[in-house]
mmCIF file of C-alpha atoms in Angstrom:
data_model
loop_
_atom_site.group_PDB
_atom_site.id
_atom_site.type_symbol
_atom_site.label_atom_id
_atom_site.label_comp_id
_atom_site.label_asym_id
_atom_site.label_seq_id
_atom_site.Cartn_x
_atom_site.Cartn_y
_atom_site.Cartn_z
ATOM 1 C CA MET A 261 78.626 52.504 100.787
ATOM 2 C CA GLU A 262 78.198 50.642 97.684
ATOM 3 C CA GLY A 263 77.175 51.495 94.097
ATOM 4 C CA PRO A 264 78.146 49.434 90.235
ATOM 5 C CA ASP A 265 80.315 51.145 88.609
ATOM 6 C CA ALA A 266 80.845 50.959 84.867
ATOM 7 C CA GLU A 267 81.291 47.764 84.176
ATOM 8 C CA GLY A 268 78.826 46.153 85.775
ATOM 9 C CA GLY A 269 81.157 45.465 89.814
ATOM 10 C CA ARG A 270 80.994 47.105 93.296
ATOM 11 C CA ILE A 271 82.666 50.639 94.045
ATOM 12 C CA THR A 272 83.139 50.433 98.213
ATOM 13 C CA VAL A 273 83.082 53.252 100.119
ATOM 14 C CA GLU A 274 83.575 53.458 103.929
ATOM 15 C CA ARG A 275 82.867 56.187 105.800
ATOM 16 C CA ALA A 276 83.190 56.846 109.623
ATOM 17 C CA SER A 277 81.121 59.322 111.138
ATOM 18 C CA PRO A 278 82.997 62.888 111.324
ATOM 19 C CA GLU A 279 82.251 63.371 115.610
ATOM 20 C CA ALA A 280 84.690 60.376 115.431
ATOM 21 C CA ALA A 281 87.101 61.137 112.831
ATOM 22 C CA PHE A 282 87.250 65.071 114.590
ATOM 23 C CA ALA A 283 87.494 63.682 117.991
ATOM 24 C CA LEU A 284 90.523 61.689 117.091
ATOM 25 C CA LEU A 285 92.300 65.170 116.162
ATOM 26 C CA GLY A 286 91.856 66.791 119.523
ATOM 27 C CA ASP A 287 95.179 66.068 120.869
ATOM 28 C CA GLU A 288 98.287 68.200 120.620
ATOM 29 C CA THR A 289 100.288 64.925 119.972
ATOM 30 C CA ARG A 290 98.108 63.898 117.171
ATOM 31 C CA VAL A 291 98.363 66.969 115.419
ATOM 32 C CA GLY A 292 102.128 67.007 116.055
ATOM 33 C CA ILE A 293 102.146 63.925 114.223
ATOM 34 C CA LEU A 294 100.348 65.132 111.531
ATOM 35 C CA GLN A 295 102.521 68.483 110.974
ATOM 36 C CA ALA A 296 105.716 66.273 111.164
ATOM 37 C CA LEU A 297 104.529 64.073 108.680
ATOM 38 C CA GLY A 298 103.821 66.897 106.777
ATOM 39 C CA GLU A 299 107.167 68.613 106.599
ATOM 40 C CA THR A 300 108.313 66.228 104.417
ATOM 41 C CA PRO A 301 105.625 64.933 102.125
ATOM 42 C CA GLU A 302 106.059 62.567 100.043
ATOM 43 C CA GLU A 303 108.890 60.621 101.935
ATOM 44 C CA PRO A 304 107.746 58.107 104.157
ATOM 45 C CA VAL A 305 108.911 58.903 108.206
ATOM 46 C CA PRO A 306 110.439 55.784 110.604
ATOM 47 C CA PHE A 307 109.229 55.549 113.829
ATOM 48 C CA GLY A 308 112.021 56.966 115.825
ATOM 49 C CA GLU A 309 112.521 59.992 113.222
ATOM 50 C CA LEU A 310 109.253 60.583 113.535
ATOM 51 C CA GLN A 311 109.109 60.627 117.463
ATOM 52 C CA ARG A 312 112.155 62.880 117.538
ATOM 53 C CA ARG A 313 110.430 65.278 114.663
ATOM 54 C CA VAL A 314 107.090 65.238 117.220
ATOM 55 C CA GLY A 315 109.477 66.118 120.564
ATOM 56 C CA VAL A 316 107.916 63.229 122.406
ATOM 57 C CA ARG A 317 110.146 61.028 125.153
ATOM 58 C CA ASP A 318 107.547 58.433 125.709
ATOM 59 C CA SER A 319 107.626 55.267 123.219
ATOM 60 C CA GLY A 320 104.161 54.041 124.671
ATOM 61 C CA GLY A 321 102.738 56.818 124.912
ATOM 62 C CA PHE A 322 103.104 58.000 121.275
ATOM 63 C CA ASN A 323 102.851 55.000 119.704
ATOM 64 C CA TYR A 324 99.211 55.234 121.085
ATOM 65 C CA HIS A 325 98.421 58.310 119.827
ATOM 66 C CA LEU A 326 100.063 56.729 116.178
ATOM 67 C CA GLY A 327 98.117 54.331 116.167
ATOM 68 C CA LYS A 328 94.557 56.143 116.789
ATOM 69 C CA LEU A 329 95.825 58.349 113.805
ATOM 70 C CA ARG A 330 96.080 54.654 111.587
ATOM 71 C CA GLY A 331 93.226 54.110 109.347
ATOM 72 C CA SER A 332 91.993 57.383 109.241
ATOM 73 C CA PHE A 333 94.928 60.101 108.508
ATOM 74 C CA VAL A 334 98.375 58.202 108.317
ATOM 75 C CA ARG A 335 98.876 55.025 106.987
ATOM 76 C CA ARG A 336 102.150 52.738 107.847
ATOM 77 C CA THR A 337 104.670 51.261 104.816
ATOM 78 C CA ASP A 338 107.650 49.561 104.476
ATOM 79 C CA ARG A 339 109.632 52.401 105.087
ATOM 80 C CA GLY A 340 107.412 54.176 107.754
ATOM 81 C CA TYR A 341 104.944 56.084 108.200
ATOM 82 C CA GLU A 342 103.044 58.792 105.889
ATOM 83 C CA LEU A 343 100.259 60.997 105.193
ATOM 84 C CA THR A 344 96.608 59.096 103.559
ATOM 85 C CA TYR A 345 95.146 61.753 101.514
ATOM 86 C CA ALA A 346 93.144 62.777 104.840
ATOM 87 C CA GLY A 347 95.947 63.715 106.746
ATOM 88 C CA ARG A 348 96.800 66.027 104.002
ATOM 89 C CA GLN A 349 93.926 67.773 103.850
ATOM 90 C CA VAL A 350 94.185 67.878 107.142
ATOM 91 C CA VAL A 351 97.742 69.328 107.097
ATOM 92 C CA GLY A 352 96.914 71.810 104.481
ATOM 93 C CA ALA A 353 94.226 72.820 105.949
ATOM 94 C CA ILE A 354 96.516 74.244 108.952
ATOM 95 C CA HIS A 355 99.149 76.050 106.583
ATOM 96 C CA ALA A 356 96.107 78.054 104.872
ATOM 97 C CA GLY A 357 94.314 78.984 107.702
ATOM 98 C CA THR A 358 91.061 77.054 107.240
ATOM 99 C CA TYR A 359 90.542 76.839 111.043
ATOM 100 C CA THR A 360 92.428 78.862 112.806
ATOM 101 C CA ALA A 361 93.218 82.034 111.277
ATOM 102 C CA ASN A 362 91.066 85.205 110.820
ATOM 103 C CA ALA A 363 92.012 87.955 108.465
ATOM 104 C CA THR A 364 91.400 91.543 107.249
ATOM 105 C CA VAL A 365 93.218 93.621 104.464
ATOM 106 C CA GLU A 366 91.936 97.064 103.930
ATOM 107 C CA ALA A 367 91.511 98.252 100.463
ATOM 108 C CA VAL A 368 94.540 97.621 97.715
ATOM 109 C CA PRO A 369 95.224 99.684 94.997
ATOM 110 C CA VAL A 370 94.736 97.568 91.630
ATOM 111 C CA GLU A 371 97.367 97.940 89.047
ATOM 112 C CA GLY A 372 94.563 98.109 86.136
ATOM 113 C CA ALA A 373 91.591 99.943 84.909
ATOM 114 C CA CYS A 374 87.920 99.172 85.225
ATOM 115 C CA PRO A 375 87.301 96.978 82.196
ATOM 116 C CA VAL A 376 83.351 99.061 81.803
ATOM 117 C CA CYS A 377 83.951 102.427 83.275
ATOM 118 C CA GLY A 378 87.841 103.237 82.830
ATOM 119 C CA ALA A 379 88.179 103.932 86.614
ATOM 120 C CA GLY A 380 90.139 102.668 89.187
ATOM 121 C CA LEU A 381 89.784 99.473 91.148
ATOM 122 C CA VAL A 382 90.832 98.155 94.812
ATOM 123 C CA ALA A 383 90.753 94.753 96.091
ATOM 124 C CA GLY A 384 90.278 93.833 99.593
ATOM 125 C CA TYR A 385 89.576 90.954 102.194
ATOM 126 C CA ALA A 386 87.259 90.193 105.065
ATOM 127 C CA GLU A 387 85.468 86.922 106.693
ATOM 128 C CA GLU A 388 87.563 84.895 104.192
ATOM 129 C CA THR A 389 86.409 86.377 101.232
ATOM 130 C CA ALA A 390 88.875 88.415 98.406
ATOM 131 C CA ARG A 391 86.629 91.455 97.031
ATOM 132 C CA ILE A 392 88.086 93.200 93.324
ATOM 133 C CA HIS A 393 85.975 95.921 92.703
ATOM 134 C CA CYS A 394 85.639 99.175 90.695
ATOM 135 C CA THR A 395 85.831 102.152 92.495
ATOM 136 C CA GLU A 396 83.257 104.263 90.683
ATOM 137 C CA CYS A 397 80.681 101.885 88.407
ATOM 138 C CA GLU A 398 79.280 98.464 90.112
ATOM 139 C CA GLU A 399 79.516 96.699 86.271
ATOM 140 C CA TRP A 400 82.892 95.176 87.600
ATOM 141 C CA ARG A 401 82.812 92.795 90.539
ATOM 142 C CA ASN A 402 84.393 89.931 91.845
ATOM 143 C CA GLU A 403 83.715 88.140 94.986
ATOM 144 C CA PHE A 404 85.307 84.899 96.403
ATOM 145 C CA GLY A 405 86.981 82.420 99.275
ATOM 146 C CA PHE A 406 90.443 82.676 99.565
ATOM 147 C CA PRO A 407 92.333 80.690 102.405
ATOM 148 C CA PRO A 408 93.445 83.393 104.861
ATOM 149 C CA GLY A 409 96.501 81.345 105.780
ATOM 150 C CA SER A 410 97.640 82.785 102.824
ATOM 151 C CA LEU A 411 97.772 86.093 103.063
ATOM 152 C CA ASP A 412 100.913 86.564 104.647
ATOM 153 C CA GLN A 413 103.086 85.289 101.663
ATOM 154 C CA PHE A 414 102.371 87.965 99.322
ATOM 155 C CA ASP A 415 103.653 91.507 100.162
ATOM 156 C CA ARG A 416 99.903 94.080 100.012
ATOM 157 C CA ASP A 417 100.180 95.330 96.273
ATOM 158 C CA GLU A 418 100.913 91.511 95.169
ATOM 159 C CA LEU A 419 97.746 90.312 96.742
ATOM 160 C CA PRO A 420 95.344 91.516 94.396
ATOM 161 C CA CYS A 421 96.815 89.166 91.462
ATOM 162 C CA ALA A 422 97.228 86.384 93.503
ATOM 163 C CA PHE A 423 93.246 86.305 94.478
ATOM 164 C CA ASP A 424 92.308 86.571 90.703
ATOM 165 C CA ARG A 425 94.845 83.740 90.248
ATOM 166 C CA TRP A 426 93.325 81.826 93.249
ATOM 167 C CA MET A 427 89.643 82.755 91.431
ATOM 168 C CA GLN A 428 90.850 81.018 88.096
ATOM 169 C CA HIS A 429 92.253 77.776 89.815
ATOM 170 C CA VAL A 430 89.643 77.144 91.829
ATOM 171 C CA PHE A 431 87.194 77.923 88.816
ATOM 172 C CA ASP A 432 89.141 74.962 87.096
ATOM 173 C CA GLY A 433 88.699 72.556 89.072
ATOM 174 C CA VAL A 434 84.917 73.589 89.145
ATOM 175 C CA LEU A 435 84.828 73.490 85.365
ATOM 176 C CA ALA A 436 86.241 70.222 85.745
ATOM 177 C CA GLY A 437 83.157 68.961 87.639
ATOM 178 C CA PHE A 438 84.721 69.026 91.276
ATOM 179 C CA CYS A 439 83.342 71.575 94.536
ATOM 180 C CA TYR A 440 85.358 73.663 95.778
ATOM 181 C CA SER A 441 84.374 72.786 98.906
ATOM 182 C CA CYS A 442 83.697 68.824 99.453
ATOM 183 C CA ALA A 443 85.698 67.807 96.021
ATOM 184 C CA GLY A 444 81.576 66.777 95.079
ATOM 185 C CA ARG A 445 80.679 66.490 91.683
ATOM 186 C CA VAL A 446 78.588 69.222 90.081
ATOM 187 C CA GLU A 447 76.391 70.265 87.572
ATOM 188 C CA GLY A 448 76.360 73.632 85.604
ATOM 189 C CA ARG A 449 74.014 75.546 83.948
ATOM 190 C CA VAL A 450 73.085 78.585 82.228
ATOM 191 C CA VAL A 451 70.845 80.616 84.249
ATOM 192 C CA VAL A 452 68.922 84.455 82.336
ATOM 193 C CA ASP A 453 68.876 87.296 84.226
ATOM 194 C CA GLU A 454 65.933 89.893 84.660
ATOM 195 C CA ALA A 455 67.367 93.128 83.182
ATOM 196 C CA ASP A 456 67.879 94.433 86.348
ATOM 197 C CA GLU A 457 69.575 91.793 87.325
ATOM 198 C CA ARG A 458 72.286 91.822 85.060
ATOM 199 C CA VAL A 459 75.890 92.383 85.133
ATOM 200 C CA ALA A 460 78.592 94.430 82.838
ATOM 201 C CA GLU A 461 75.878 93.743 80.006
ATOM 202 C CA GLN A 462 75.686 89.925 80.182
ATOM 203 C CA PRO A 463 72.458 88.275 80.080
ATOM 204 C CA ALA A 464 72.827 85.294 81.777
ATOM 205 C CA HIS A 465 74.848 83.965 84.653
ATOM 206 C CA ALA A 466 76.544 80.194 85.144
ATOM 207 C CA GLU A 467 75.778 78.205 88.094
ATOM 208 C CA PHE A 468 77.692 75.172 89.556
ATOM 209 C CA GLU A 469 76.107 73.353 92.565
ATOM 210 C CA CYS A 470 77.185 70.485 94.122
ATOM 211 C CA GLY A 471 74.720 67.578 94.513
ATOM 212 C CA ARG A 472 76.824 66.241 97.499
ATOM 213 C CA CYS A 473 77.244 69.276 100.067
ATOM 214 C CA GLY A 474 74.985 71.680 98.267
ATOM 215 C CA SER A 475 77.777 75.042 97.760
ATOM 216 C CA THR A 476 77.050 76.862 94.606
ATOM 217 C CA ALA A 477 79.732 78.653 92.342
ATOM 218 C CA ARG A 478 78.563 81.452 90.366
ATOM 219 C CA THR A 479 80.090 83.339 87.696
ATOM 220 C CA GLY A 480 79.194 85.552 84.730
ATOM 221 C CA GLY A 481 77.898 84.080 81.576
ATOM 222 C CA ALA A 482 81.732 84.220 79.685
ATOM 223 C CA MET A 483 83.744 82.752 82.103
ATOM 224 C CA PRO A 484 83.286 79.395 80.987
ATOM 225 C CA ALA A 485 84.376 80.385 77.459
ATOM 226 C CA LEU A 486 87.304 81.896 78.699
ATOM 227 C CA PHE A 487 88.828 78.605 79.929
ATOM 228 C CA HIS A 488 88.276 76.721 77.189
ATOM 229 C CA PRO A 489 91.406 75.972 75.416
ATOM 230 C CA GLY A 490 90.510 77.302 71.892
ATOM 231 C CA VAL A 491 89.598 80.678 73.098
ATOM 232 C CA ARG A 492 92.939 80.114 75.181
ATOM 233 C CA GLY A 493 94.527 79.847 72.656
ATOM 234 C CA PHE A 494 93.246 82.421 70.339
ATOM 235 C CA LEU A 495 94.215 85.408 73.346
ATOM 236 C CA TYR A 496 97.357 84.009 73.708
ATOM 237 C CA GLU A 497 98.489 84.834 69.852
ATOM 238 C CA HIS A 498 97.256 88.296 70.359
ATOM 239 C CA GLY A 499 99.541 88.687 72.976
ATOM 240 C CA TYR A 500 97.225 87.840 76.067
ATOM 241 C CA ASP A 501 98.494 85.018 78.480
ATOM 242 C CA VAL A 502 94.836 84.212 80.217
ATOM 243 C CA ARG A 503 97.710 82.159 82.306
ATOM 244 C CA THR A 504 99.443 84.983 84.382
ATOM 245 C CA THR A 505 97.894 87.889 82.633
ATOM 246 C CA PRO A 506 94.982 89.191 85.718
ATOM 247 C CA THR A 507 90.910 89.342 84.082
ATOM 248 C CA TRP A 508 90.659 92.927 84.504
ATOM 249 C CA ALA A 509 93.783 93.460 82.033
ATOM 250 C CA LEU A 510 93.228 91.017 78.982
ATOM 251 C CA GLY A 511 92.589 94.077 76.768
ATOM 252 C CA PRO A 512 88.955 93.910 74.765
ATOM 253 C CA ALA A 513 88.819 90.349 76.190
ATOM 254 C CA SER A 514 87.697 91.182 79.949
ATOM 255 C CA ARG A 515 84.954 92.420 78.500
ATOM 256 C CA PRO A 516 83.643 90.276 75.608
ATOM 257 C CA GLU A 517 80.029 90.462 73.694
ATOM 258 C CA VAL A 518 77.904 88.083 75.425
ATOM 259 C CA SER A 519 74.261 87.540 73.237
ATOM 260 C CA LEU A 520 71.868 84.567 73.956
ATOM 261 C CA ARG A 521 71.479 81.705 71.525
ATOM 262 C CA SER A 522 68.583 80.767 72.739
ATOM 263 C CA THR A 523 66.489 80.895 75.785
ATOM 264 C CA ASP A 524 64.941 77.162 75.377
ATOM 265 C CA PRO A 525 67.557 75.876 76.783
ATOM 266 C CA PRO A 526 69.138 79.313 77.092
ATOM 267 C CA ARG A 527 72.518 78.973 75.254
ATOM 268 C CA LEU A 528 74.857 82.019 75.102
ATOM 269 C CA ALA A 529 77.377 82.872 72.161
ATOM 270 C CA VAL A 530 80.972 84.855 73.844
ATOM 271 C CA ALA A 531 82.760 86.378 71.209
ATOM 272 C CA PHE A 532 86.087 88.050 72.044
ATOM 273 C CA ALA A 533 87.203 90.393 69.657
ATOM 274 C CA VAL A 534 90.902 91.382 69.288
ATOM 275 C CA GLU A 535 92.680 92.961 65.852
ATOM 276 C CA GLY A 536 89.866 92.370 63.169
ATOM 277 C CA GLU A 537 90.076 89.025 64.471
ATOM 278 C CA SER A 538 87.226 87.222 66.806
ATOM 279 C CA VAL A 539 86.919 83.887 68.038
ATOM 280 C CA THR A 540 83.400 82.827 69.459
ATOM 281 C CA ALA A 541 82.187 80.175 71.737
ATOM 282 C CA VAL A 542 78.776 78.554 72.590
ATOM 283 C CA VAL A 543 77.847 78.254 76.179
ATOM 284 C CA GLU A 544 75.446 75.254 76.415
ATOM 285 C CA ALA A 545 72.924 74.859 78.833
ATOM 286 C CA ASP A 546 74.909 72.867 81.215
ATOM 287 C CA ALA A 547 77.007 75.742 81.272
ATOM 288 C CA SER A 548 79.847 73.254 78.876
ATOM 289 C CA VAL A 549 81.561 74.989 75.925
ATOM 290 C CA GLY A 550 79.678 73.316 72.663
ATOM 291 C CA SER A 551 81.791 74.652 69.429
ATOM 292 C CA VAL A 552 84.603 77.809 69.018
ATOM 293 C CA GLU A 553 84.661 79.496 66.161
ATOM 294 C CA ARG A 554 87.682 81.718 64.683
ATOM 295 C CA ASN A 555 86.026 84.396 62.241
ATOM 296 C CA ARG A 556 87.800 87.408 61.163
ATOM 297 C CA GLU A 557 86.353 91.253 61.067
ATOM 298 C CA GLY A 558 83.004 91.119 58.370
ATOM 299 C CA ASP A 559 82.577 87.168 58.848
ATOM 300 C CA GLY A 560 79.523 87.457 61.630
ATOM 301 C CA ASP A 561 79.987 85.623 64.739
ATOM 302 C CA GLY A 562 79.935 82.379 64.150
#
């Protein structure tokens, strides 16, 4: 596939059929080669050492399977063999349990309280989805995909914060314009909700749709503002580090004031107030942050 680049040249992308690509992985020796290369992903592995790691005595047969992987999942260099980007993704998916693990985690009490009603929070995991929600009200809840193979890296009481950090990691990529499923390009938009659809008193939500696979990520309207460096800097100055503090424990910032600036196009004003000061971010119709203004109490919302 070709297309014009910014200077009028061509961008060439060659694609094999999915059937052909996945058929290459239908052999335990080939999967073993990928896993062996994944043991030292930053270092090419010579042929003999790679054969030793996989444990195949027949050099001819081993070379045959290695050759099948070359070009798609493995490349040859002057110093040996290494994983391609696709190969790294396959090995990563094996570690994450994306294709092989099925897990369930019963309710885990969360350290902290619901920012809306003050009741307790619980976290759980089923059907590859992490869930954090209030035990009393329906206003505070988060649901998002989490790799099942990562669960056993944490103690049960660590999982709620691990879920929250993963959610922020994924959403950071979405805000950068990349699909969480296929790395395709995503487009964001603000959607005004009807009164009975609103969550945590937010009048609108943000959606990010992939133009390639169609996956859609949905968040509250305040979330894009929370990731803006101007907002994060303001919160850090007031003792809240968004990188390490879970979203339910950000004090006043866990429940910012969200209002509509306009409906056509839909634009939001998101105000985070702490100790008599506030910062207001304007979320534009495409779910990007257009401006950030800091204010002292009594100066207005910017």
